[in-house]
mmCIF file of C-alpha atoms and ligand atoms in Angstrom:
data_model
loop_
_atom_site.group_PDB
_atom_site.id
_atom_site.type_symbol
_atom_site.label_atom_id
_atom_site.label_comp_id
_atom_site.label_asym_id
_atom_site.label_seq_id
_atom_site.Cartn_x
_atom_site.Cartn_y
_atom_site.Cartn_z
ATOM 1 C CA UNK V 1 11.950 28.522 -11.676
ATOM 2 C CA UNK V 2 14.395 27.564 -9.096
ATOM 3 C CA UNK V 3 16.397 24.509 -9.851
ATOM 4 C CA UNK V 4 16.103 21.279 -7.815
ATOM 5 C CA UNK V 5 18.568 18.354 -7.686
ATOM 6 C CA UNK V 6 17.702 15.344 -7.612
ATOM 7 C CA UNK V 7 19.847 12.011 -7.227
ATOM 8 C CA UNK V 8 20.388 9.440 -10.006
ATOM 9 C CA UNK V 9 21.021 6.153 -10.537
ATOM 10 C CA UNK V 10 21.824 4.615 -13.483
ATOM 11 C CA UNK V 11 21.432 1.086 -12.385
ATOM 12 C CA UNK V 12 22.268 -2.101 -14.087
ATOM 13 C CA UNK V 13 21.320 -4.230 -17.358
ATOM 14 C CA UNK V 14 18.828 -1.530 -19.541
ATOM 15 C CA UNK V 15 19.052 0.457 -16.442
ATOM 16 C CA UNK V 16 21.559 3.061 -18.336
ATOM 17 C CA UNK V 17 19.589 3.196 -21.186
ATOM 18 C CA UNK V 18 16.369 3.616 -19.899
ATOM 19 C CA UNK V 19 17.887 6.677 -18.011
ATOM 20 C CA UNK V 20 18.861 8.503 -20.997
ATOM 21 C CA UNK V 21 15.877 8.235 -22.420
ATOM 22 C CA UNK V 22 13.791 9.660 -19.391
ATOM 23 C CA UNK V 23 16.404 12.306 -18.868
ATOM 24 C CA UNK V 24 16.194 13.411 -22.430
ATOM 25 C CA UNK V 25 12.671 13.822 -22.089
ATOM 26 C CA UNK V 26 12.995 15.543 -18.696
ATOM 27 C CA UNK V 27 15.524 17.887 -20.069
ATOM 28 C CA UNK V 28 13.558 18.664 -23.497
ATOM 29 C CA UNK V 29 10.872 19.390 -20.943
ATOM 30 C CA UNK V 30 12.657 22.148 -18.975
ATOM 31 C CA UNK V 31 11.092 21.446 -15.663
ATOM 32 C CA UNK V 32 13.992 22.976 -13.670
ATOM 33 C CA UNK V 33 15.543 19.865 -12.518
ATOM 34 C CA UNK V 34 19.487 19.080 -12.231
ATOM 35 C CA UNK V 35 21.115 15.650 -11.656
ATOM 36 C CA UNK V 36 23.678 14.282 -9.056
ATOM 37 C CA UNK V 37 24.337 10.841 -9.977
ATOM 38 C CA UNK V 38 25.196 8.139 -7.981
ATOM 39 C CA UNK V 39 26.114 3.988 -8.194
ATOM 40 C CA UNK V 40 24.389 1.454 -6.427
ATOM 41 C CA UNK V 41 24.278 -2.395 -7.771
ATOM 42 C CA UNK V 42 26.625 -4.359 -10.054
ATOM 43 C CA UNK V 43 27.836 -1.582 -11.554
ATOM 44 C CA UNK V 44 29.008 0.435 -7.599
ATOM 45 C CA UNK V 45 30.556 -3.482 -6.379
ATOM 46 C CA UNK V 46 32.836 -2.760 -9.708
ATOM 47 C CA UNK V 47 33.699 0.774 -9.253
ATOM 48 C CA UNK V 48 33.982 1.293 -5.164
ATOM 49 C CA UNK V 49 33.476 -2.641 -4.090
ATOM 50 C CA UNK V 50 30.477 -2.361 -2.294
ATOM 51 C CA UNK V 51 26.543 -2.906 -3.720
ATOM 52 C CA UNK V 52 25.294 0.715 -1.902
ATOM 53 C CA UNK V 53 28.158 2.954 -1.253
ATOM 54 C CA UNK V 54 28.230 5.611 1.488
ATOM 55 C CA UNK V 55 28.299 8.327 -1.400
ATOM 56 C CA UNK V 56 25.226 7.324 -2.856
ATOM 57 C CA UNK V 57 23.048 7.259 0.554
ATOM 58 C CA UNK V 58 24.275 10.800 1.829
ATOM 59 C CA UNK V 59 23.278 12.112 -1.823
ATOM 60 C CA UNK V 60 20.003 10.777 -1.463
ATOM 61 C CA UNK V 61 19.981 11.910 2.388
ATOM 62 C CA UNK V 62 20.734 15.360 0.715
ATOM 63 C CA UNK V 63 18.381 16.129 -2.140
ATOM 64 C CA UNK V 64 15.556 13.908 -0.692
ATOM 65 C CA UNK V 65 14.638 12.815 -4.160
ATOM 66 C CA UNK V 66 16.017 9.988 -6.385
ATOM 67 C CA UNK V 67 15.049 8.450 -9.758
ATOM 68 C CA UNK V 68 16.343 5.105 -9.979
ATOM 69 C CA UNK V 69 16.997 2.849 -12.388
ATOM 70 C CA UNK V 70 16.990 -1.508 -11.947
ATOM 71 C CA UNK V 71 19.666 -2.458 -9.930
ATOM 72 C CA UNK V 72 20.773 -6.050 -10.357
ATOM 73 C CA UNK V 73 20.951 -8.334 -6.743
ATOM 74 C CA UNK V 74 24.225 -10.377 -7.584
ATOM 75 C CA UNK V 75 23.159 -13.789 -5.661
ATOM 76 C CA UNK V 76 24.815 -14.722 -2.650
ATOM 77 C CA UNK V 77 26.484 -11.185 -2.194
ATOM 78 C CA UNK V 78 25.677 -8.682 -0.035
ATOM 79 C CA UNK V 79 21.860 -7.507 0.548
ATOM 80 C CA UNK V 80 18.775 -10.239 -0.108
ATOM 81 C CA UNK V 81 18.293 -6.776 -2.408
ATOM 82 C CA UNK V 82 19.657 -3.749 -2.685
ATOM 83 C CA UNK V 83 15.817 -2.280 -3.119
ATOM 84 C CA UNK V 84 14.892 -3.549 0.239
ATOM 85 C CA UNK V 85 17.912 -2.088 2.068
ATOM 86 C CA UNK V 86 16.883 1.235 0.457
ATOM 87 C CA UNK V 87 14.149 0.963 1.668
ATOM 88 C CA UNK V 88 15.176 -0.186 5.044
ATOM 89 C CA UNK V 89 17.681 2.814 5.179
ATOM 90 C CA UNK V 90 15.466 5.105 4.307
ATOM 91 C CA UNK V 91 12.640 4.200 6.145
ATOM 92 C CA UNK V 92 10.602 4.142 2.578
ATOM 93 C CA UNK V 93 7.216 2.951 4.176
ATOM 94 C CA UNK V 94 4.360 3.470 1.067
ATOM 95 C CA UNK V 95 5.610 1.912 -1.962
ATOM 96 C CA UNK V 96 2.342 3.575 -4.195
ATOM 97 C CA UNK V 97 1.925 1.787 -7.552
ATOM 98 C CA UNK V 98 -0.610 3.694 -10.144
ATOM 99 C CA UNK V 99 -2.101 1.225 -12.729
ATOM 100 C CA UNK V 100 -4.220 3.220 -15.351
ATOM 101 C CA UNK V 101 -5.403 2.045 -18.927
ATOM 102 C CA UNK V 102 -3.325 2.729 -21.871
ATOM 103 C CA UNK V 103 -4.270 3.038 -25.422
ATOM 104 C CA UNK V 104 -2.614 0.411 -27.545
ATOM 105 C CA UNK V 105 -1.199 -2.133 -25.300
ATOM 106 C CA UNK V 106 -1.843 -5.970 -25.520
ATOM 107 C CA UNK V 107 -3.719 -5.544 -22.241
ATOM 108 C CA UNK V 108 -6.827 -7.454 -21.592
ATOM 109 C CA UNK V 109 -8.159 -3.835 -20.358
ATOM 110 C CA UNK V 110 -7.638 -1.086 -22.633
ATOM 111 C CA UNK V 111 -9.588 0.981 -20.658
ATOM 112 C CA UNK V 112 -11.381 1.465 -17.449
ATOM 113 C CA UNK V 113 -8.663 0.367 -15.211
ATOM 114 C CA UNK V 114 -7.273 3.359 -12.736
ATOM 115 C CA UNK V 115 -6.198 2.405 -9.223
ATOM 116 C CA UNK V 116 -3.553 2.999 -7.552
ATOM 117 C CA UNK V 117 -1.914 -0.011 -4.764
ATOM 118 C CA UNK V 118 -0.561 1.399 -1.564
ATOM 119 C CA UNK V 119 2.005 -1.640 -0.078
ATOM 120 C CA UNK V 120 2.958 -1.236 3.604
ATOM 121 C CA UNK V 121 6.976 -1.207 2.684
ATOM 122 C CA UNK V 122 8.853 -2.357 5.667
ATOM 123 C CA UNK V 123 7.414 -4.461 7.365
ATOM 124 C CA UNK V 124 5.548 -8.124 7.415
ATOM 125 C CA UNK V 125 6.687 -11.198 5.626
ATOM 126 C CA UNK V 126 9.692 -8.652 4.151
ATOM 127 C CA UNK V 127 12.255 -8.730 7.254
ATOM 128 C CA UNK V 128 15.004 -10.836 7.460
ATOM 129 C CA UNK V 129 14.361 -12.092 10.826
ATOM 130 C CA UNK V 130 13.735 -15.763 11.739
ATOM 131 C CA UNK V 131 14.561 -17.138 8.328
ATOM 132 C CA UNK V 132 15.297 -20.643 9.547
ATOM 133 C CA UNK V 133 15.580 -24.115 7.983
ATOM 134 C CA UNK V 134 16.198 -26.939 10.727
ATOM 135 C CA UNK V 135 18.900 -28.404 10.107
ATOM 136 C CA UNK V 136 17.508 -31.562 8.776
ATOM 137 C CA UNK V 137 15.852 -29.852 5.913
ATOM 138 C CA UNK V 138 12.655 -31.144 7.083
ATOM 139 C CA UNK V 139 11.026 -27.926 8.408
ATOM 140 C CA UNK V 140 11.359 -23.784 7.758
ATOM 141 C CA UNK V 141 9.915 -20.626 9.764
ATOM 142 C CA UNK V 142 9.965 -17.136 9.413
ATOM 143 C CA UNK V 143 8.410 -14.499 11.130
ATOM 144 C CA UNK V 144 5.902 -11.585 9.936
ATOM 145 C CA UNK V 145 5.988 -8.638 11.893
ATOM 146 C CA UNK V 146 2.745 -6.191 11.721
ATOM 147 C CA UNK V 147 2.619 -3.163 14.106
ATOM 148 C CA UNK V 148 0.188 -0.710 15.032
ATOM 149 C CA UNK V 149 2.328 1.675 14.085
ATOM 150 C CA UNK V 150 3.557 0.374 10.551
ATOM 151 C CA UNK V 151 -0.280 -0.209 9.795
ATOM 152 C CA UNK V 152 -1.997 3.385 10.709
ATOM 153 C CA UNK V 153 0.798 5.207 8.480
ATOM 154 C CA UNK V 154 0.007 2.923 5.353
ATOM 155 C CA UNK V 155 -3.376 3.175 6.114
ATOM 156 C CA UNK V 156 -3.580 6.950 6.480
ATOM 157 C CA UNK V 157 -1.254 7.125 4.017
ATOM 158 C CA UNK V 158 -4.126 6.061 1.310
ATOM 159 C CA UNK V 159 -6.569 7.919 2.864
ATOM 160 C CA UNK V 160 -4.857 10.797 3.079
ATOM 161 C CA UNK V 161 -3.345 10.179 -0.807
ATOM 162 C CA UNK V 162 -7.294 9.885 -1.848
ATOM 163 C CA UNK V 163 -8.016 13.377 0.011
ATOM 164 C CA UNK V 164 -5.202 14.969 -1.762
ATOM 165 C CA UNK V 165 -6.087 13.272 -4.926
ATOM 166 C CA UNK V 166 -9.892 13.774 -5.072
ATOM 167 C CA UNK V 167 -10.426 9.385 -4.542
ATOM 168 C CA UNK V 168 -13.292 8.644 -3.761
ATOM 169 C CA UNK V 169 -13.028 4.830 -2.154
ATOM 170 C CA UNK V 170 -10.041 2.877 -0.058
ATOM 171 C CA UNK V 171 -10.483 -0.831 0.039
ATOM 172 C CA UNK V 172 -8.420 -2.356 2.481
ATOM 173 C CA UNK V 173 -6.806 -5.659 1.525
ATOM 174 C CA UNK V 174 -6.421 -8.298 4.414
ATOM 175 C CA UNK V 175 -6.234 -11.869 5.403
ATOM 176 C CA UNK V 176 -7.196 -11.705 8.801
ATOM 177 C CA UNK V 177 -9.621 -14.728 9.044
ATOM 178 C CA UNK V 178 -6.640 -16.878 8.781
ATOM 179 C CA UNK V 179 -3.676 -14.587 9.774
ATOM 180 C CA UNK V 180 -5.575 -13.650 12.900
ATOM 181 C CA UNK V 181 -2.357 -12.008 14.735
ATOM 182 C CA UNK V 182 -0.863 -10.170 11.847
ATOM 183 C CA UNK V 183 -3.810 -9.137 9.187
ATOM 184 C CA UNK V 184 -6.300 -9.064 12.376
ATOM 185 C CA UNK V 185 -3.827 -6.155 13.835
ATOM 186 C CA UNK V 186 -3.773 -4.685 10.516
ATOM 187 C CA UNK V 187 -7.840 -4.801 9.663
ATOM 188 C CA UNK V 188 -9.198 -3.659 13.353
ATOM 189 C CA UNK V 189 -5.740 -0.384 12.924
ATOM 190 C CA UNK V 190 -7.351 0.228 9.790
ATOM 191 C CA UNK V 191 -10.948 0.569 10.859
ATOM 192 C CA UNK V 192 -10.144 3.149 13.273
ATOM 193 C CA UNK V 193 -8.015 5.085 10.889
ATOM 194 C CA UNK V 194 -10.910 5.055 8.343
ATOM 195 C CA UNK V 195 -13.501 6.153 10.721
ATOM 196 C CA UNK V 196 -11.436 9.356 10.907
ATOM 197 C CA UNK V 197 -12.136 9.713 6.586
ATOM 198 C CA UNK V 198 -15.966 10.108 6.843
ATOM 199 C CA UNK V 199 -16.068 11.402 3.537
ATOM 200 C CA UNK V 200 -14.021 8.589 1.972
ATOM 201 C CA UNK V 201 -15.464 4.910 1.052
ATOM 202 C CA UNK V 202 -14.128 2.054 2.949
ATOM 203 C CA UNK V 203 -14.484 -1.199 2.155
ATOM 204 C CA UNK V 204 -12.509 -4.258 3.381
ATOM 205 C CA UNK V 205 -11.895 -7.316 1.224
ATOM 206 C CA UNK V 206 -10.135 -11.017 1.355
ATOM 207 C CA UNK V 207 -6.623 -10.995 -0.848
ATOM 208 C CA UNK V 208 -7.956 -13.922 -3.095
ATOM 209 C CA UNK V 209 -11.372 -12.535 -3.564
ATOM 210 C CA UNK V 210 -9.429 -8.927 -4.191
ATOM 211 C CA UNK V 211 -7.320 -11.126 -6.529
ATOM 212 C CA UNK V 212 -10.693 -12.809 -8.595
ATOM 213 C CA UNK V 213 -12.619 -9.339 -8.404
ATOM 214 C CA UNK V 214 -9.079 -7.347 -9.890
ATOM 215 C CA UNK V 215 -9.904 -9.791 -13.005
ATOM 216 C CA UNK V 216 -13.041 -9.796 -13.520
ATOM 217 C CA UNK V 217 -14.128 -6.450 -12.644
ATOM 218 C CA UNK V 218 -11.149 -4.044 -12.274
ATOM 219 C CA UNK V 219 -12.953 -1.037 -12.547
ATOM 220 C CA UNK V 220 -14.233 -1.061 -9.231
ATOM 221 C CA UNK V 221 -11.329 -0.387 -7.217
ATOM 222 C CA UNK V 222 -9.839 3.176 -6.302
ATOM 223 C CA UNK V 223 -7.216 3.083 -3.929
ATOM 224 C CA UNK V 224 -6.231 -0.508 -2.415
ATOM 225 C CA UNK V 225 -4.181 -0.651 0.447
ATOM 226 C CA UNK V 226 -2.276 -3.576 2.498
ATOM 227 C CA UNK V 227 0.519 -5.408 3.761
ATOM 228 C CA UNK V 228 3.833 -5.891 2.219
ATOM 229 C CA UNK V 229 3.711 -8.972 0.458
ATOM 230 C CA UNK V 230 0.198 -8.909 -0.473
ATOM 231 C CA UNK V 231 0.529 -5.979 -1.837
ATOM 232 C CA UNK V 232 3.842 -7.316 -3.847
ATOM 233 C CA UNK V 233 1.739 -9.284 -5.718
ATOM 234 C CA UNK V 234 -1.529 -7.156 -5.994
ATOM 235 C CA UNK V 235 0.621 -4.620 -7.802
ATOM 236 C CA UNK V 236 2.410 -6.823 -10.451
ATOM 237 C CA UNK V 237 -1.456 -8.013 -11.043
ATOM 238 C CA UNK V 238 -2.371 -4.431 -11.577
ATOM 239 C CA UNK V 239 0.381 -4.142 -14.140
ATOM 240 C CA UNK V 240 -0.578 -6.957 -16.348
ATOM 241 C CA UNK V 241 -4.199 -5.609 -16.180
ATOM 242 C CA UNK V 242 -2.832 -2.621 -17.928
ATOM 243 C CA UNK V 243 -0.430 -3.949 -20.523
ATOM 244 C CA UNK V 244 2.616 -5.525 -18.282
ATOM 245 C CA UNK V 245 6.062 -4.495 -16.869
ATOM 246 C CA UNK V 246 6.972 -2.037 -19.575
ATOM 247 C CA UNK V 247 4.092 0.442 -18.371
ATOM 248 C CA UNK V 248 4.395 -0.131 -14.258
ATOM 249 C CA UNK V 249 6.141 2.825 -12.377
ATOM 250 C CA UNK V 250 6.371 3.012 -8.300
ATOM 251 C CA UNK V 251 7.225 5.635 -5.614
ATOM 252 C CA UNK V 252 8.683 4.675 -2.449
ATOM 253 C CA UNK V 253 8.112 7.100 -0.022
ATOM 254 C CA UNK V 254 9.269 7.990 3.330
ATOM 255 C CA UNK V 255 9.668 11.142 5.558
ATOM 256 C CA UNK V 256 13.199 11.742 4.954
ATOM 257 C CA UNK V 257 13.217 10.512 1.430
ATOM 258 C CA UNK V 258 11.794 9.323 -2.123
ATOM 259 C CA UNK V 259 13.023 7.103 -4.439
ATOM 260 C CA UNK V 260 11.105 6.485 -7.949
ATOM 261 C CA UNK V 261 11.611 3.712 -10.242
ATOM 262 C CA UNK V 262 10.057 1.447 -12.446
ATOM 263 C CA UNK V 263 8.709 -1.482 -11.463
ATOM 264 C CA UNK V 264 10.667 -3.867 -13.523
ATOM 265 C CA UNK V 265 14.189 -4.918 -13.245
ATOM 266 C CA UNK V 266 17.246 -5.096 -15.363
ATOM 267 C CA UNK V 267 15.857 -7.173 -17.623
ATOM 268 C CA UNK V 268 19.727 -9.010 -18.883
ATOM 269 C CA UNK V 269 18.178 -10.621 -21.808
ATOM 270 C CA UNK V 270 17.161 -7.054 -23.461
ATOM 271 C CA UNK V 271 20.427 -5.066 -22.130
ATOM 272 C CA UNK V 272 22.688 -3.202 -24.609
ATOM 273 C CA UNK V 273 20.485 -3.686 -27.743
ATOM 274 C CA UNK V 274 18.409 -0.380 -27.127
ATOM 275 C CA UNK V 275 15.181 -2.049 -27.276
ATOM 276 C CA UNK V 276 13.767 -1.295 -23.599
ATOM 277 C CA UNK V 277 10.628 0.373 -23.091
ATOM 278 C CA UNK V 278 11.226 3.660 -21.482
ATOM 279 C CA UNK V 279 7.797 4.236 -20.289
ATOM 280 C CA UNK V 280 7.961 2.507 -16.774
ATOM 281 C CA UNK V 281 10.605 4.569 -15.831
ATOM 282 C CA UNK V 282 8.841 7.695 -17.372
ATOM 283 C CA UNK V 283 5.858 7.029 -15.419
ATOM 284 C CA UNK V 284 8.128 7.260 -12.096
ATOM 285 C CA UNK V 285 9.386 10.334 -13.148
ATOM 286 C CA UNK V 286 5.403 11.531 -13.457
ATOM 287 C CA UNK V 287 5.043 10.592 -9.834
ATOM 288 C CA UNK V 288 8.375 12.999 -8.839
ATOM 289 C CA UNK V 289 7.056 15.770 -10.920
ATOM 290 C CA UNK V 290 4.120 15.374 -8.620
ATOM 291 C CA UNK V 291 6.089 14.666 -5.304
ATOM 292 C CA UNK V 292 8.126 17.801 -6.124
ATOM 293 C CA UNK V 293 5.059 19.808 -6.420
ATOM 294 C CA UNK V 294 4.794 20.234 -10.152
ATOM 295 C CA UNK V 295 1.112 18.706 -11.332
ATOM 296 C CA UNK V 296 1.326 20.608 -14.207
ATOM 297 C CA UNK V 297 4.322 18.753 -15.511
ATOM 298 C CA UNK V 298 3.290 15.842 -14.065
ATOM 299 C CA UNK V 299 0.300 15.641 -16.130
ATOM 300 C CA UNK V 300 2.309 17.037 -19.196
ATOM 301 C CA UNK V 301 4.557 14.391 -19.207
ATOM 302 C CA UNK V 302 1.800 11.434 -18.371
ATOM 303 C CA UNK V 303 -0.322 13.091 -21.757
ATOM 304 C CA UNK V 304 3.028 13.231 -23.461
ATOM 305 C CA UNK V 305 3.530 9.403 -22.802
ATOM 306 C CA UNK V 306 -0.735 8.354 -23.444
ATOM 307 C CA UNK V 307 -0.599 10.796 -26.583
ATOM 308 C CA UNK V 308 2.300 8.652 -28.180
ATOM 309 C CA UNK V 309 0.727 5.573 -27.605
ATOM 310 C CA UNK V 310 -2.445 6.505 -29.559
ATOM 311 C CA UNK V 311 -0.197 7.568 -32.430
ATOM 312 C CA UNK V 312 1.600 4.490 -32.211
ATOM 313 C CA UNK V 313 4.899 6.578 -32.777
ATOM 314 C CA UNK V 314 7.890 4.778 -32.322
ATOM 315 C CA UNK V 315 6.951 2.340 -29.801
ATOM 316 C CA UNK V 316 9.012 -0.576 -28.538
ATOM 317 C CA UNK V 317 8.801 -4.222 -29.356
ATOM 318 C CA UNK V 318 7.081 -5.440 -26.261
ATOM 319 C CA UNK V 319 4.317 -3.384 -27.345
ATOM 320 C CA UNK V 320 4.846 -4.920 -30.413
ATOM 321 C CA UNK V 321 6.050 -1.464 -32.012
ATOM 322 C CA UNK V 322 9.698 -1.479 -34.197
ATOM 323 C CA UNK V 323 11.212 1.641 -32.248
ATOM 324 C CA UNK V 324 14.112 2.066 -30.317
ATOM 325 C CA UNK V 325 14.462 3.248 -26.368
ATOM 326 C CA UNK V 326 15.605 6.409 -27.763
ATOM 327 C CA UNK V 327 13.257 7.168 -30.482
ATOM 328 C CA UNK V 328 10.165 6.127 -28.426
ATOM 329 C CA UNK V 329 11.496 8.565 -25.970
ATOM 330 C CA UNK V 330 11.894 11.073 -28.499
ATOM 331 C CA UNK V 331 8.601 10.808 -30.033
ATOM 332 C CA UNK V 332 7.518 11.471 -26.047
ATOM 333 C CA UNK V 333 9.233 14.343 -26.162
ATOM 334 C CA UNK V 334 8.217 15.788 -28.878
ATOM 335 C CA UNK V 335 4.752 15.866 -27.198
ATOM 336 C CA UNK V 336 5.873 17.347 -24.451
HETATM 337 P P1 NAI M 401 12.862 -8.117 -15.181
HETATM 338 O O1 NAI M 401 11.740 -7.213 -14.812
HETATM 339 O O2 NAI M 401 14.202 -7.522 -15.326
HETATM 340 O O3 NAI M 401 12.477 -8.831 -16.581
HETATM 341 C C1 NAI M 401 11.321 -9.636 -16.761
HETATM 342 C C2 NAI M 401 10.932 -9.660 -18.256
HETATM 343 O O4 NAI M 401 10.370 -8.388 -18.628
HETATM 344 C C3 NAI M 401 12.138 -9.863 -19.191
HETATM 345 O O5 NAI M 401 11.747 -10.658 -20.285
HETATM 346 C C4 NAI M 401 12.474 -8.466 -19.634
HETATM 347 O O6 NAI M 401 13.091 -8.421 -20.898
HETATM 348 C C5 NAI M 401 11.097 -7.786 -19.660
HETATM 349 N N1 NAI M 401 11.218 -6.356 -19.373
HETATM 350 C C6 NAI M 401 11.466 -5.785 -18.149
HETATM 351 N N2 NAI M 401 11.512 -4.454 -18.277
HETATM 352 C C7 NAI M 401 11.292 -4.163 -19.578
HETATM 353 C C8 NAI M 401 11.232 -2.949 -20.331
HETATM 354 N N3 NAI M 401 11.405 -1.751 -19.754
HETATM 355 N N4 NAI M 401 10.999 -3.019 -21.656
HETATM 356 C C9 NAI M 401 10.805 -4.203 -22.250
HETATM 357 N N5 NAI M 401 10.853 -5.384 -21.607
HETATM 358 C C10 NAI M 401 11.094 -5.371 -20.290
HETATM 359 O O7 NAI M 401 12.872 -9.306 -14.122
HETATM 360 P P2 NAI M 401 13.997 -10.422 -13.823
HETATM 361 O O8 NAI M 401 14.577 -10.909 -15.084
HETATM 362 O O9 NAI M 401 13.313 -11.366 -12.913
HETATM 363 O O10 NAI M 401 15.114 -9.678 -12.965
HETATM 364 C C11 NAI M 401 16.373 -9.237 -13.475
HETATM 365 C C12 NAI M 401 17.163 -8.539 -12.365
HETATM 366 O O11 NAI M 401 16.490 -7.352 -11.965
HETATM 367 C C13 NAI M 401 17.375 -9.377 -11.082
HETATM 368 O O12 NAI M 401 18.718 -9.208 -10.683
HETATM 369 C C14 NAI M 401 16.449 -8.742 -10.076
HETATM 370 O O13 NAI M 401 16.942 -8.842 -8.770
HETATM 371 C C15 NAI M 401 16.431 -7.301 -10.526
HETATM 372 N N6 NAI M 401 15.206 -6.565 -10.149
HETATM 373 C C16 NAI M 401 15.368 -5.272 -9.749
HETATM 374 C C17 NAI M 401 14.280 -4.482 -9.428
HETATM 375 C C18 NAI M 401 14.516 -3.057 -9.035
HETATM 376 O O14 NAI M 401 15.634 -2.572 -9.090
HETATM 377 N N7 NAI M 401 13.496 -2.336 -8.607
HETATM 378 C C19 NAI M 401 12.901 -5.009 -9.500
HETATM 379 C C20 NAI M 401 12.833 -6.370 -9.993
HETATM 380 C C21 NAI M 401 13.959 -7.110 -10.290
HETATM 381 MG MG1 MG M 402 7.630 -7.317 -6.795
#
């Protein structure tokens, strides 16, 4: 097997110890893979003064790939985030968020949930343009950018993931009876894109009915795919359908570059004490194995993880377990 490197960051808060654990399990797993690390966040302003060094974007220019831990956005310095200027950078457009049932969880769902959210990544409400307060107080604006362009590669982006993937239905999220500019560009771009995918379902749906329907009756969505800040908030639904943060992993994904994380953050209040579910994290690493071309692993890994959840082996206290970050990751391994 030829070896690939990949870039990693270590991140902030239980962004360290999350690491080792999915490394250990990586490594235990032999899937060819060697590490370049690199700081971004608190811990890079401390060691080189700035939030995203130069270092740490031509490594991930180089090997393409990155796993990435939480990075914490000091306020008032630097970036809004550090996650949106990687994105930015990189030109990260799909941000793809998987949300399957797990066995064991204090989810409302323990089974029957498995979609995947594809969020449009760079653009919309997410640029820093026009942020303005008068100066009064008494009035703000921003603008929300959609373009043609932006929306056909999200779009065919999910239609093109459920080909590859053997999906069999895209709903496309909108808002375009009130946000007739924006979502309207969006919708009418993504009915022309879909009529390209004869042998995939479309379907188009309202973001608050999409919201009601995720609750009541998960199960019928597939792939879902929309706007930035819809989809935001569409995804952190999906994870607490499937038993919260712990359990939510993302790709970002671009044509240069792909960075995989977990959906959570740094989580201060849990840091140090070795207590952090590794799983979110893990589940990113699932999507690499994939993105590198290794299904195989991919699905080793993602049985690995489901496996130790039905065995209740180690698990952490948010899923109400008495394990450690370690151990959990351990007992993954060991399934491996
Ligand atoms: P958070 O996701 O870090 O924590 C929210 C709650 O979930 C906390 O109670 C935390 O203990 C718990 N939690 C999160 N991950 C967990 C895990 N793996 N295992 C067990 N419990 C877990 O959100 P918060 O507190 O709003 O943000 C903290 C920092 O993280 C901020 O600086 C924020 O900017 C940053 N952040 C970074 C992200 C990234 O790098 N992709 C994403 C979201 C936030
Ligand atoms: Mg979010």
């Amino acid at each position: 097997m030829t070896t690939q490197t990949i870039t990693v960051i270590r991140g902030d808060g239980i962004g360290p110890e999350i690491m080792d654990a999915a490394l250990h399990v990586l490594d235990a797993m032999k899937v060819g893979l060697a590490y370049e690390e690199a700081d971004a966040g608190l811990v890079a302003l401390e060691k080189h003064g700035e939030l995203l060094p130069q270092a740490t974007l031509d490594s991930i220019r180089r090997n393409r790939v990155a796993l990435k831990s939480p990075l914490t956005t000091p306020v008032g310095e630097g970036f809004s985030s550090i996650n949106v200027e990687l994105r930015k950078r990189f030109d990260l457009y799909a941000n793809v968020r998987p949300a399957k049932s797990f066995p064991n969880t204090k989810s409302r769902f323990p089974a029957g949930v498995d979609l995947i959210t594809v969020r449009e990544n760079t653009e919309g409400a997410y640029s820093a343009e026009g942020q303005e307060t008068s100066p009064d107080g008494e009035f703000a604006t921003s603008i929300t950018r959609t373009t043609r362009i932006g929306s056909e590669r999200i779009v065919r982006y999910a239609f093109d993931l459920a080909r590859r993937t053997g999906r069999k239905k895209v709903t496309v999220v909108h808002k375009a009876n009130i946000l007739k500019s924006t979502s309207g560009l969006y919708l009418r771009t993504a009915r022309k894109v879909a009529a390209e995918y004869p042998d995939i379902e479309c379907n188009e749906m309202i973001v608050d009915n999409t919201c009601m329907q995720l609750v009541m009756r998960p199960e019928q969505f597939d792939i879902i795919v929309t706007t930035n800040l819809f989809g935001d908030i569409i995804s952190d639904l999906c994870a607490g359908l499937v038993g919260g943060l712990g359990l939510a992993p993302g790709a970002n994904i671009g044509t240069e570059a792909a960075i995989f994380e977990a959906v959570h953050g740094s989580a201060p209040d849990i840091a140090g004490k070795g207590v952090a579910n590794p799983c979110a994290l893990l589940l990113g690493a699932v999507q690499m194995l994939d993105h590198l071309g290794q299904p195989e692993n991919a699905a080793r890994l993602r049985n690995a993880i489901v496996a130790t959840l039905e065995a209740k082996d180690s698990l952490t206290p948010d899923l109400g377990g008495t394990g450690t970050t370690m151990s959990f990751a351990k007992a993954i391994a060991s399934r491996t």
